Short mmCIF file of N, CA and C in Angstrom, two decimals:
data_model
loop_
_atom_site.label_atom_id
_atom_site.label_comp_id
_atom_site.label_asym_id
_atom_site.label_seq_id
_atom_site.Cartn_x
_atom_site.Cartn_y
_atom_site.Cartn_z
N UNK A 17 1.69 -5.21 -10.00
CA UNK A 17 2.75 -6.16 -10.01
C UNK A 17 2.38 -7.23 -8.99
N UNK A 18 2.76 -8.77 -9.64
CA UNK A 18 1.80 -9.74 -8.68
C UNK A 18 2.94 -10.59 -8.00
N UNK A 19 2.95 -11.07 -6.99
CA UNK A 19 4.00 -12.05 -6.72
C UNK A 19 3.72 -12.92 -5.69
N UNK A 20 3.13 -14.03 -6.23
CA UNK A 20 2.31 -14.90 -5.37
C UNK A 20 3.40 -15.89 -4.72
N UNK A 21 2.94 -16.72 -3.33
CA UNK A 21 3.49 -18.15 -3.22
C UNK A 21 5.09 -18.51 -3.43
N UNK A 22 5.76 -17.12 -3.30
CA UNK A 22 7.58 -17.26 -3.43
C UNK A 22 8.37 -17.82 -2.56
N UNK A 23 9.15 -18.27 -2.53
CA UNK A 23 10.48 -18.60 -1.78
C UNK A 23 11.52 -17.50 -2.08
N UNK A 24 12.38 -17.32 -0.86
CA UNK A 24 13.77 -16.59 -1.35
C UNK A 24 13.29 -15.39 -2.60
N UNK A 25 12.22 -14.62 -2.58
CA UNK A 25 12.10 -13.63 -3.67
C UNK A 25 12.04 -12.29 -3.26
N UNK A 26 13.06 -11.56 -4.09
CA UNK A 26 13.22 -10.14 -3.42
C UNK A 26 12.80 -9.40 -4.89
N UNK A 27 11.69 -8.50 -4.45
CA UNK A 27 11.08 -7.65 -5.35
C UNK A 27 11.08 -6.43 -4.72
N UNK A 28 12.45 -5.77 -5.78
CA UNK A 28 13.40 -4.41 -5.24
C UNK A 28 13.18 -3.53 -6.43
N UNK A 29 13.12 -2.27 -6.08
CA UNK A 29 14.03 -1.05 -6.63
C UNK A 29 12.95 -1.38 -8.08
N UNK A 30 12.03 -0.93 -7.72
CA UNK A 30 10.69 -1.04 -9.18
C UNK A 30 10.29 -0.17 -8.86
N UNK A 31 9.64 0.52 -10.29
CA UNK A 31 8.91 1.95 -10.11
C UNK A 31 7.62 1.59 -10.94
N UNK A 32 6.56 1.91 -9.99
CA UNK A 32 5.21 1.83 -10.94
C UNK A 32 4.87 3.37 -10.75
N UNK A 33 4.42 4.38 -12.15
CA UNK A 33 4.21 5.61 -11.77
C UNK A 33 3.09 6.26 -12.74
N UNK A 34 2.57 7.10 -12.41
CA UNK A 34 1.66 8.00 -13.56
C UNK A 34 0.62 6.91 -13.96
N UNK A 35 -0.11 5.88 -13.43
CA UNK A 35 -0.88 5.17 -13.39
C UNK A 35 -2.15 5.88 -13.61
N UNK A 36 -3.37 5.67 -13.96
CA UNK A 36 -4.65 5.74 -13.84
C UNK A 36 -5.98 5.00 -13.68
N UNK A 37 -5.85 4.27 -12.93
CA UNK A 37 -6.80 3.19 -13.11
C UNK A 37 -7.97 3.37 -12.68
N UNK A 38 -8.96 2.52 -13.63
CA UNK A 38 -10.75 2.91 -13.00
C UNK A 38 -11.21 2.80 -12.09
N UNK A 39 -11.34 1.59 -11.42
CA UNK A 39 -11.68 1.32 -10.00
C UNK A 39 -10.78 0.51 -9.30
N UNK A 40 -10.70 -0.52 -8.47
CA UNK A 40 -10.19 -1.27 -7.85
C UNK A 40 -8.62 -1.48 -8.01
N UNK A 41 -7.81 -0.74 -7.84
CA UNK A 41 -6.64 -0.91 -8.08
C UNK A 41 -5.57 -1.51 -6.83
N UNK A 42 -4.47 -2.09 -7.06
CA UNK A 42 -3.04 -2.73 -6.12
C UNK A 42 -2.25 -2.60 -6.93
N UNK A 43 -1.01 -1.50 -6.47
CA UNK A 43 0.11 -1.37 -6.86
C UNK A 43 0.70 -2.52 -6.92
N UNK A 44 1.32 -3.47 -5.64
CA UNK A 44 2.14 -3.76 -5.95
C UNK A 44 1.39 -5.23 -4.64
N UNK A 45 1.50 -6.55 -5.23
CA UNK A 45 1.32 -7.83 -4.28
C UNK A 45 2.54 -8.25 -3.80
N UNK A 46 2.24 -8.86 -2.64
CA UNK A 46 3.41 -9.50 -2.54
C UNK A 46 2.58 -10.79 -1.21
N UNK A 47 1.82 -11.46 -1.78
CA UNK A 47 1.60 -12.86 -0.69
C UNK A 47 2.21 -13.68 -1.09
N UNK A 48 1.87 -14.41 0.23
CA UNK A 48 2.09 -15.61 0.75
C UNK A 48 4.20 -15.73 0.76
N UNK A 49 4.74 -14.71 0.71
CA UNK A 49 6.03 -14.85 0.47
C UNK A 49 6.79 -14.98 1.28
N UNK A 50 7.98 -15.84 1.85
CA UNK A 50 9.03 -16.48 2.42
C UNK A 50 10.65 -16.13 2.40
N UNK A 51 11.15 -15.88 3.12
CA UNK A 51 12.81 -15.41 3.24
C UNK A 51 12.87 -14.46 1.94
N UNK A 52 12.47 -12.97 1.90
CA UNK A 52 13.02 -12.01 0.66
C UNK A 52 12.88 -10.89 1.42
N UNK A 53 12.75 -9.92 0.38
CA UNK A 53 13.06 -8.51 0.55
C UNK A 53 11.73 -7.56 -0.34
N UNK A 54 11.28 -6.60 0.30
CA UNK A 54 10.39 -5.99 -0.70
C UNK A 54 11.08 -4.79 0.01
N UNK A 55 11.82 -4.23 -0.96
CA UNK A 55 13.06 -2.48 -0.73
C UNK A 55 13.30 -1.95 -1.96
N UNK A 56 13.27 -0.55 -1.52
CA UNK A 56 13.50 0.33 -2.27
C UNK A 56 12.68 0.50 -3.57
N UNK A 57 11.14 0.26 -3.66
CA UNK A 57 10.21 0.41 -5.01
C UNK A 57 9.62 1.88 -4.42
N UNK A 58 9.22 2.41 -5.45
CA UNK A 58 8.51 3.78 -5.81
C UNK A 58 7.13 3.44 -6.50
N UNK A 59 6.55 4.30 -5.77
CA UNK A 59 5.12 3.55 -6.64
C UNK A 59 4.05 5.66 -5.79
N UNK A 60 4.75 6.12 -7.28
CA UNK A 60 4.01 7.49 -7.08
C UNK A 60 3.11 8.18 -8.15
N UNK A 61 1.89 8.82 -7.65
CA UNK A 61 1.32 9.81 -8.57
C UNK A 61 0.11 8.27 -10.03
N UNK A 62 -0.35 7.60 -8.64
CA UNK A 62 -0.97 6.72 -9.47
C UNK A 62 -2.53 6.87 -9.20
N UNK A 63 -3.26 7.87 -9.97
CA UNK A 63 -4.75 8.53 -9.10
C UNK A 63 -5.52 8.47 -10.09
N UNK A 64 -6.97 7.85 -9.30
CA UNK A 64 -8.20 7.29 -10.28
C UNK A 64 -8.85 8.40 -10.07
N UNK A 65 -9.53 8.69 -11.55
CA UNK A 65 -10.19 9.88 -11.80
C UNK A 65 -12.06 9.86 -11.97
N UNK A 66 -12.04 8.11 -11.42
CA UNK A 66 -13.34 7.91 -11.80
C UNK A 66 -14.26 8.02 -10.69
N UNK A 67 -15.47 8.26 -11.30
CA UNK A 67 -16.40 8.66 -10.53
C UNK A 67 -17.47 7.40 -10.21
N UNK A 68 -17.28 6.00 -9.99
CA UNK A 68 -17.78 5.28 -10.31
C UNK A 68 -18.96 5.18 -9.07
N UNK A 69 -19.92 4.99 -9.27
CA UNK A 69 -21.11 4.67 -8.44
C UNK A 69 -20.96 4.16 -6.88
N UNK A 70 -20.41 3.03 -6.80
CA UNK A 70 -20.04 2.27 -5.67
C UNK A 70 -18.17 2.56 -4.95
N UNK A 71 -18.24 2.01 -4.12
CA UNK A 71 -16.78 1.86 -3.21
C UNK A 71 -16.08 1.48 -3.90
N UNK A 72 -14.63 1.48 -3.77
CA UNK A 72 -13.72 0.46 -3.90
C UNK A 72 -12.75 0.71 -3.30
N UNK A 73 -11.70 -0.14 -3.98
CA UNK A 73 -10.24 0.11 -3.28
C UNK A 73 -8.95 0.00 -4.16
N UNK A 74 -8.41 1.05 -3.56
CA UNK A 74 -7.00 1.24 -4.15
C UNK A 74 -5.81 1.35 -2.69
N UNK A 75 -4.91 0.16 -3.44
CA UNK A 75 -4.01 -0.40 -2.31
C UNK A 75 -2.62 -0.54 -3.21
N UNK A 76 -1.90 0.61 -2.41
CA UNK A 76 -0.74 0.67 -3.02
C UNK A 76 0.43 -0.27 -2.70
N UNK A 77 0.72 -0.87 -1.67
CA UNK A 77 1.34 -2.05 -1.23
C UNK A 77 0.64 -2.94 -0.39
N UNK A 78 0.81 -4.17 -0.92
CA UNK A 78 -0.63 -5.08 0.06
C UNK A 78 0.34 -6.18 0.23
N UNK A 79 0.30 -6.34 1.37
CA UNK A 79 1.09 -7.49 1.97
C UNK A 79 0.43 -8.06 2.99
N UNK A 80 0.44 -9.71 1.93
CA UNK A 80 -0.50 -10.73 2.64
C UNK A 80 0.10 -11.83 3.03
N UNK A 81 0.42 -12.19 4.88
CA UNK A 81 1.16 -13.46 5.48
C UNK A 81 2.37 -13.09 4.67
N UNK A 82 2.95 -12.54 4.82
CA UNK A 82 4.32 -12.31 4.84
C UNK A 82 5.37 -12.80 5.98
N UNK A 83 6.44 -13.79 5.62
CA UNK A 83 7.22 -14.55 6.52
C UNK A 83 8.60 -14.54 6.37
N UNK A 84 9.13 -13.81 7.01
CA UNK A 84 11.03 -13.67 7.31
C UNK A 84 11.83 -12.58 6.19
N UNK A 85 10.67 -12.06 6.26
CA UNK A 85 10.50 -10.57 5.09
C UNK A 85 11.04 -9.25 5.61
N UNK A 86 11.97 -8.78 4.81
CA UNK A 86 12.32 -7.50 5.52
C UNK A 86 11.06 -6.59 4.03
N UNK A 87 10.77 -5.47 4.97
CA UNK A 87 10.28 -4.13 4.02
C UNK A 87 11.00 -3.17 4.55
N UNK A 88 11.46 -2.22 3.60
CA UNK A 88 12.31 -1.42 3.56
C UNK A 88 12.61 -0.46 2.40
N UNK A 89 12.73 0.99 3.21
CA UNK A 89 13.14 2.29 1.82
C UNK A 89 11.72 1.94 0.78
N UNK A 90 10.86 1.65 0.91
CA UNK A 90 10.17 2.17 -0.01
C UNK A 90 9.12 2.84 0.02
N UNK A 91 8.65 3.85 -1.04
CA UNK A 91 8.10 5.11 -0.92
C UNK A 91 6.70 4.80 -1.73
N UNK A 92 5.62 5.54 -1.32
CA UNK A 92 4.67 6.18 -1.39
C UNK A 92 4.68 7.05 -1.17
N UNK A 93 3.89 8.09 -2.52
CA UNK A 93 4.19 9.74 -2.89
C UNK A 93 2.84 9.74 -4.06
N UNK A 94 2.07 10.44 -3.01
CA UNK A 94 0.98 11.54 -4.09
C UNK A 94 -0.20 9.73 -5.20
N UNK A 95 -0.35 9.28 -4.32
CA UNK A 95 -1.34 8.08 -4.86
C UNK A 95 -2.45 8.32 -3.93
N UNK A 96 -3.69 7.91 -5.28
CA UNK A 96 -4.90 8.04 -4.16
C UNK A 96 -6.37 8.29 -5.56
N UNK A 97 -7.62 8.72 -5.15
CA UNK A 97 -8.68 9.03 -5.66
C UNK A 97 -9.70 10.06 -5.50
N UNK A 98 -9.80 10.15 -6.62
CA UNK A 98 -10.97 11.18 -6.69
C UNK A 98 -12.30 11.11 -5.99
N UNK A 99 -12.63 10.00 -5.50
CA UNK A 99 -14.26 9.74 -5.76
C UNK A 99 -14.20 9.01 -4.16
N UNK A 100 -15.42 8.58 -3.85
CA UNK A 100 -15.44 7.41 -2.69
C UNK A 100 -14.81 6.11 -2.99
N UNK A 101 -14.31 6.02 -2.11
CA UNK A 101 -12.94 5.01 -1.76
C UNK A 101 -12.11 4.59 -0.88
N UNK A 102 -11.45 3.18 -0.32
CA UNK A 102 -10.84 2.99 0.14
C UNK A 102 -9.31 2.92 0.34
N UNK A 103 -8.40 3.85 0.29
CA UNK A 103 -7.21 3.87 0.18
C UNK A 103 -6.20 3.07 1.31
N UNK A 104 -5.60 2.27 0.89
CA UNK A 104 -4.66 1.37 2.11
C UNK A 104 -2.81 2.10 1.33
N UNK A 105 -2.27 2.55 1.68
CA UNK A 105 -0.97 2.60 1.18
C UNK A 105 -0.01 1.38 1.83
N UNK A 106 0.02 0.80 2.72
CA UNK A 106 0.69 0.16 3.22
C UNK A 106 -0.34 -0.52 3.88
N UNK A 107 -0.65 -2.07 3.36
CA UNK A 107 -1.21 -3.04 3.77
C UNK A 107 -0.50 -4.15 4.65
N UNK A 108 -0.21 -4.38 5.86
CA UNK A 108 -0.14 -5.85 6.01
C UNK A 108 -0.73 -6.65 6.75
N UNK A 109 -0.73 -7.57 6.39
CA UNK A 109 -1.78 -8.72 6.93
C UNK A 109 -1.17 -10.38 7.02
N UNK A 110 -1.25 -10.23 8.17
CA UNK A 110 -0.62 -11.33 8.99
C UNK A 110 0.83 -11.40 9.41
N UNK A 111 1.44 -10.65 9.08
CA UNK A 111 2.64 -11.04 9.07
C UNK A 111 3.45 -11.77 10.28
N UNK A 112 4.83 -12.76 9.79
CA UNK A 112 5.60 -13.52 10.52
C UNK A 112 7.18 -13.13 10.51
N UNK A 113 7.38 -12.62 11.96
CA UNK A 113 9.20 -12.07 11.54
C UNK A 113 9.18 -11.28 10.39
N UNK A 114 8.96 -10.30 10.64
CA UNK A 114 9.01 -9.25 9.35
C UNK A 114 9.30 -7.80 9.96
N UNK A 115 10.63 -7.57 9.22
CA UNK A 115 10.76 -6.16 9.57
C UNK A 115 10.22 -4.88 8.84
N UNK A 116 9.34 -4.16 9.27
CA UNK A 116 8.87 -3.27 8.62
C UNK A 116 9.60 -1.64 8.68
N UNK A 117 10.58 -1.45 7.98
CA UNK A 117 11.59 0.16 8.55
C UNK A 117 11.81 0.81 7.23
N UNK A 118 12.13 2.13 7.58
CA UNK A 118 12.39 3.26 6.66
C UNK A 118 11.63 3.24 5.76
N UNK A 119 10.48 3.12 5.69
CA UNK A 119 9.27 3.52 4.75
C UNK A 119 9.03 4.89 4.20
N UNK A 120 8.55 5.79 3.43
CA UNK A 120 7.98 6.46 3.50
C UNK A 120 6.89 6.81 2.47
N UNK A 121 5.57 7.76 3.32
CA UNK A 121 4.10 7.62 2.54
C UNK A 121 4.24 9.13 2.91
N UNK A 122 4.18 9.76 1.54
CA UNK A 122 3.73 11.00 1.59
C UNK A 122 3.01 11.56 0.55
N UNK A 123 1.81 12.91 1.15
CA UNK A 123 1.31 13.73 -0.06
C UNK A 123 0.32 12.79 -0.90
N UNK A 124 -0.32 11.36 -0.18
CA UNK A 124 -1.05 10.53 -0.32
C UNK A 124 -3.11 11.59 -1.08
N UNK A 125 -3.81 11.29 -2.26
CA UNK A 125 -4.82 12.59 -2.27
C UNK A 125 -5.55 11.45 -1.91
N UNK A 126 -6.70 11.93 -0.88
CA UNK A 126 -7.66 11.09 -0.59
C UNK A 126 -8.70 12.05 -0.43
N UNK A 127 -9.71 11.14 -1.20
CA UNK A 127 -11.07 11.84 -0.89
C UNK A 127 -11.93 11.57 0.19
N UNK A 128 -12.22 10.15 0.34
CA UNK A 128 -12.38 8.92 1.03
C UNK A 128 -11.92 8.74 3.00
N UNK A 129 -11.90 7.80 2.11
CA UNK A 129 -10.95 6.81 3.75
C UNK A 129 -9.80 6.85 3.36
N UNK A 130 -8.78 6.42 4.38
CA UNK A 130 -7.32 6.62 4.12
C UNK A 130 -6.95 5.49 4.95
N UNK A 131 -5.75 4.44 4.98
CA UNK A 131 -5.91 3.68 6.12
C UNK A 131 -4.24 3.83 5.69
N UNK A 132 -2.96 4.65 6.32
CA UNK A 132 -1.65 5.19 5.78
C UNK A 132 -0.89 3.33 5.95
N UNK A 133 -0.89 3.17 7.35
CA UNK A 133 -0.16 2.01 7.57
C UNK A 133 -1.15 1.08 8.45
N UNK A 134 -2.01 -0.09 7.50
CA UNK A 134 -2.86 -1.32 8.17
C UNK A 134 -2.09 -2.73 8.43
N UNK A 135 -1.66 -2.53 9.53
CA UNK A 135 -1.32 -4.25 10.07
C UNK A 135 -2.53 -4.67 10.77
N UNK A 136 -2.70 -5.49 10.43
CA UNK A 136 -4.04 -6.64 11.03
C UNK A 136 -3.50 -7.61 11.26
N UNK A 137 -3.84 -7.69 12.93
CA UNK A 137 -3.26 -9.61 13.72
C UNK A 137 -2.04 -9.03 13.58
N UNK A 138 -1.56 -8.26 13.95
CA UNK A 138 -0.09 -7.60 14.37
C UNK A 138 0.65 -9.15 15.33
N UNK A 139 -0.33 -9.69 16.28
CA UNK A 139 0.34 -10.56 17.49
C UNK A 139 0.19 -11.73 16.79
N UNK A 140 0.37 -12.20 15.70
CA UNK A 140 0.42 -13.24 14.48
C UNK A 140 1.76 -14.31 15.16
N UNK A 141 2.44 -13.86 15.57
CA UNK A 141 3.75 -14.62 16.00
C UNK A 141 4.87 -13.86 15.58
N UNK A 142 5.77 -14.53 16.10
CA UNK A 142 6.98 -14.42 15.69
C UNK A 142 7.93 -12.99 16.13
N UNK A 143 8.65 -12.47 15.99
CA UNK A 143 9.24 -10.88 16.06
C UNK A 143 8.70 -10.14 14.95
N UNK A 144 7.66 -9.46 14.67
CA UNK A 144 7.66 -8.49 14.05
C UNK A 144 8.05 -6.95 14.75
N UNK A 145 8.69 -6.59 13.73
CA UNK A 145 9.14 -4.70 14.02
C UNK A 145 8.81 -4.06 12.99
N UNK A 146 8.23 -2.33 13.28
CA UNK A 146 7.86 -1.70 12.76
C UNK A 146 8.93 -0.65 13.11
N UNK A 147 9.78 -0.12 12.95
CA UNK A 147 10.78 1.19 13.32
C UNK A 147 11.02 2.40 11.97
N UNK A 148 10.70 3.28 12.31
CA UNK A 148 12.07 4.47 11.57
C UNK A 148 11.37 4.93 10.26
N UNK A 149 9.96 4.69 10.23
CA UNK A 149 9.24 4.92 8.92
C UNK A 149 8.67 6.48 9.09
N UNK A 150 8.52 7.02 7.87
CA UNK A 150 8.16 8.43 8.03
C UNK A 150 6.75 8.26 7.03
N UNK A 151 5.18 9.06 7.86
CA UNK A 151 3.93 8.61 7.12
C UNK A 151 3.91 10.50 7.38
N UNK A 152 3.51 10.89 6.42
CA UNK A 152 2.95 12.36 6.36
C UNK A 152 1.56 12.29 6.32
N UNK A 153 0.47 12.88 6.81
CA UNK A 153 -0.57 13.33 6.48
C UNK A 153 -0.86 14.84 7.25
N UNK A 154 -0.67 15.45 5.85
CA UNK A 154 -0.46 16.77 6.44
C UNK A 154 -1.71 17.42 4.89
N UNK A 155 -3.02 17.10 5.97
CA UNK A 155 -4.27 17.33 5.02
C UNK A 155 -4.49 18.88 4.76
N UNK A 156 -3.96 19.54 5.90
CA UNK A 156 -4.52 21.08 5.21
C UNK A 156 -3.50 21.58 3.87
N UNK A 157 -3.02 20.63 2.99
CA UNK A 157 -2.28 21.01 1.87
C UNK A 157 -3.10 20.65 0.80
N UNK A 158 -3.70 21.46 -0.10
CA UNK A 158 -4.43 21.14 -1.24
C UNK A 158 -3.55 19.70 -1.76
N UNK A 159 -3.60 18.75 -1.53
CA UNK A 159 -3.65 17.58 -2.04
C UNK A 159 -4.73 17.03 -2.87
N UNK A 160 -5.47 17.35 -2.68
CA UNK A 160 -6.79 16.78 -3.73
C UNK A 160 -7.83 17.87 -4.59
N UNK A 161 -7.71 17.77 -5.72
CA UNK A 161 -8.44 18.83 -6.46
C UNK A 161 -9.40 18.26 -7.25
N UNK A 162 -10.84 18.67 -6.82
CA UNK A 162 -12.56 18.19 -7.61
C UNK A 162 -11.54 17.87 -9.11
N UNK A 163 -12.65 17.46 -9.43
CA UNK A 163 -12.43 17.54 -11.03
C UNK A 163 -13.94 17.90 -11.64
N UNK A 164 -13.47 18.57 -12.29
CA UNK A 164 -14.75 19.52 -12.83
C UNK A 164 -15.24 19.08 -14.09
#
């Protein structure tokens, strides 16, 4: 789901689920966006089964320069890959005045790298907050099974 260059846009309460994608996958965009809301989406159980040669990446929320943005209540549950890979569940990057609260990432399968919650240039300006989010990585749970 793409949502480029918005004003005033709140992209709420969406479920992307049971996904499979080959390589390079993003749940859910949300740049360059201005005064909204990204709350309450579900985005679970979306896992690439491929074995493809090289890296990639699968990024379940990617948030790029985000400005006067609340994030909020939304979940990550059981997304991730089989193979070598970069997993970001919670991307942000750059952000301005943005509240980041009550999140939650759990039961994430990674084979790979894992990166649960990436802010980059955190000191970007402005008030950003991060409060009250719950990230599980609780790896000794068979979360990830070969595929044979």
């Amino acid at each position: 789901m793409y949502n480029w260059y918005s004003q005033r846009c709140n992209v709420d309460n969406n479920t992307i689920r049971d996904n499979a994608p080959y390589s390079n996958w993003y749940g859910l965009q949300y740049y360059y966006a201005t005064n909204g809301t990204l709350s309450g989406n579900l985005l679970q159980d979306n896992y690439s089964y491929t074995t493809a040669s090289s890296y990639y990446y699968h990024r379940c929320m990617d948030m790029y320069y985000p400005t006067n943005i609340l994030i909020s209540r939304n979940q990550l549950i059981g997304n991730g890959t089989a193979y070598y890979s970069y997993v970001y569940s919670y991307y942000l990057y750059y952000p301005t005045n943005v509240q980041f609260e009550s999140n939650l990432l759990a039961k994430q399968k990674i084979y790979y790298y894992h990166y649960g919650l990436y802010a980059y240039n955190y000191s970007n300006g402005g008030n950003n907050t991060i409060d009250n989010n719950t990230i599980d990585f609780n790896y000794s749970s068979p979360y990830y099974t070969p595929i044979s």
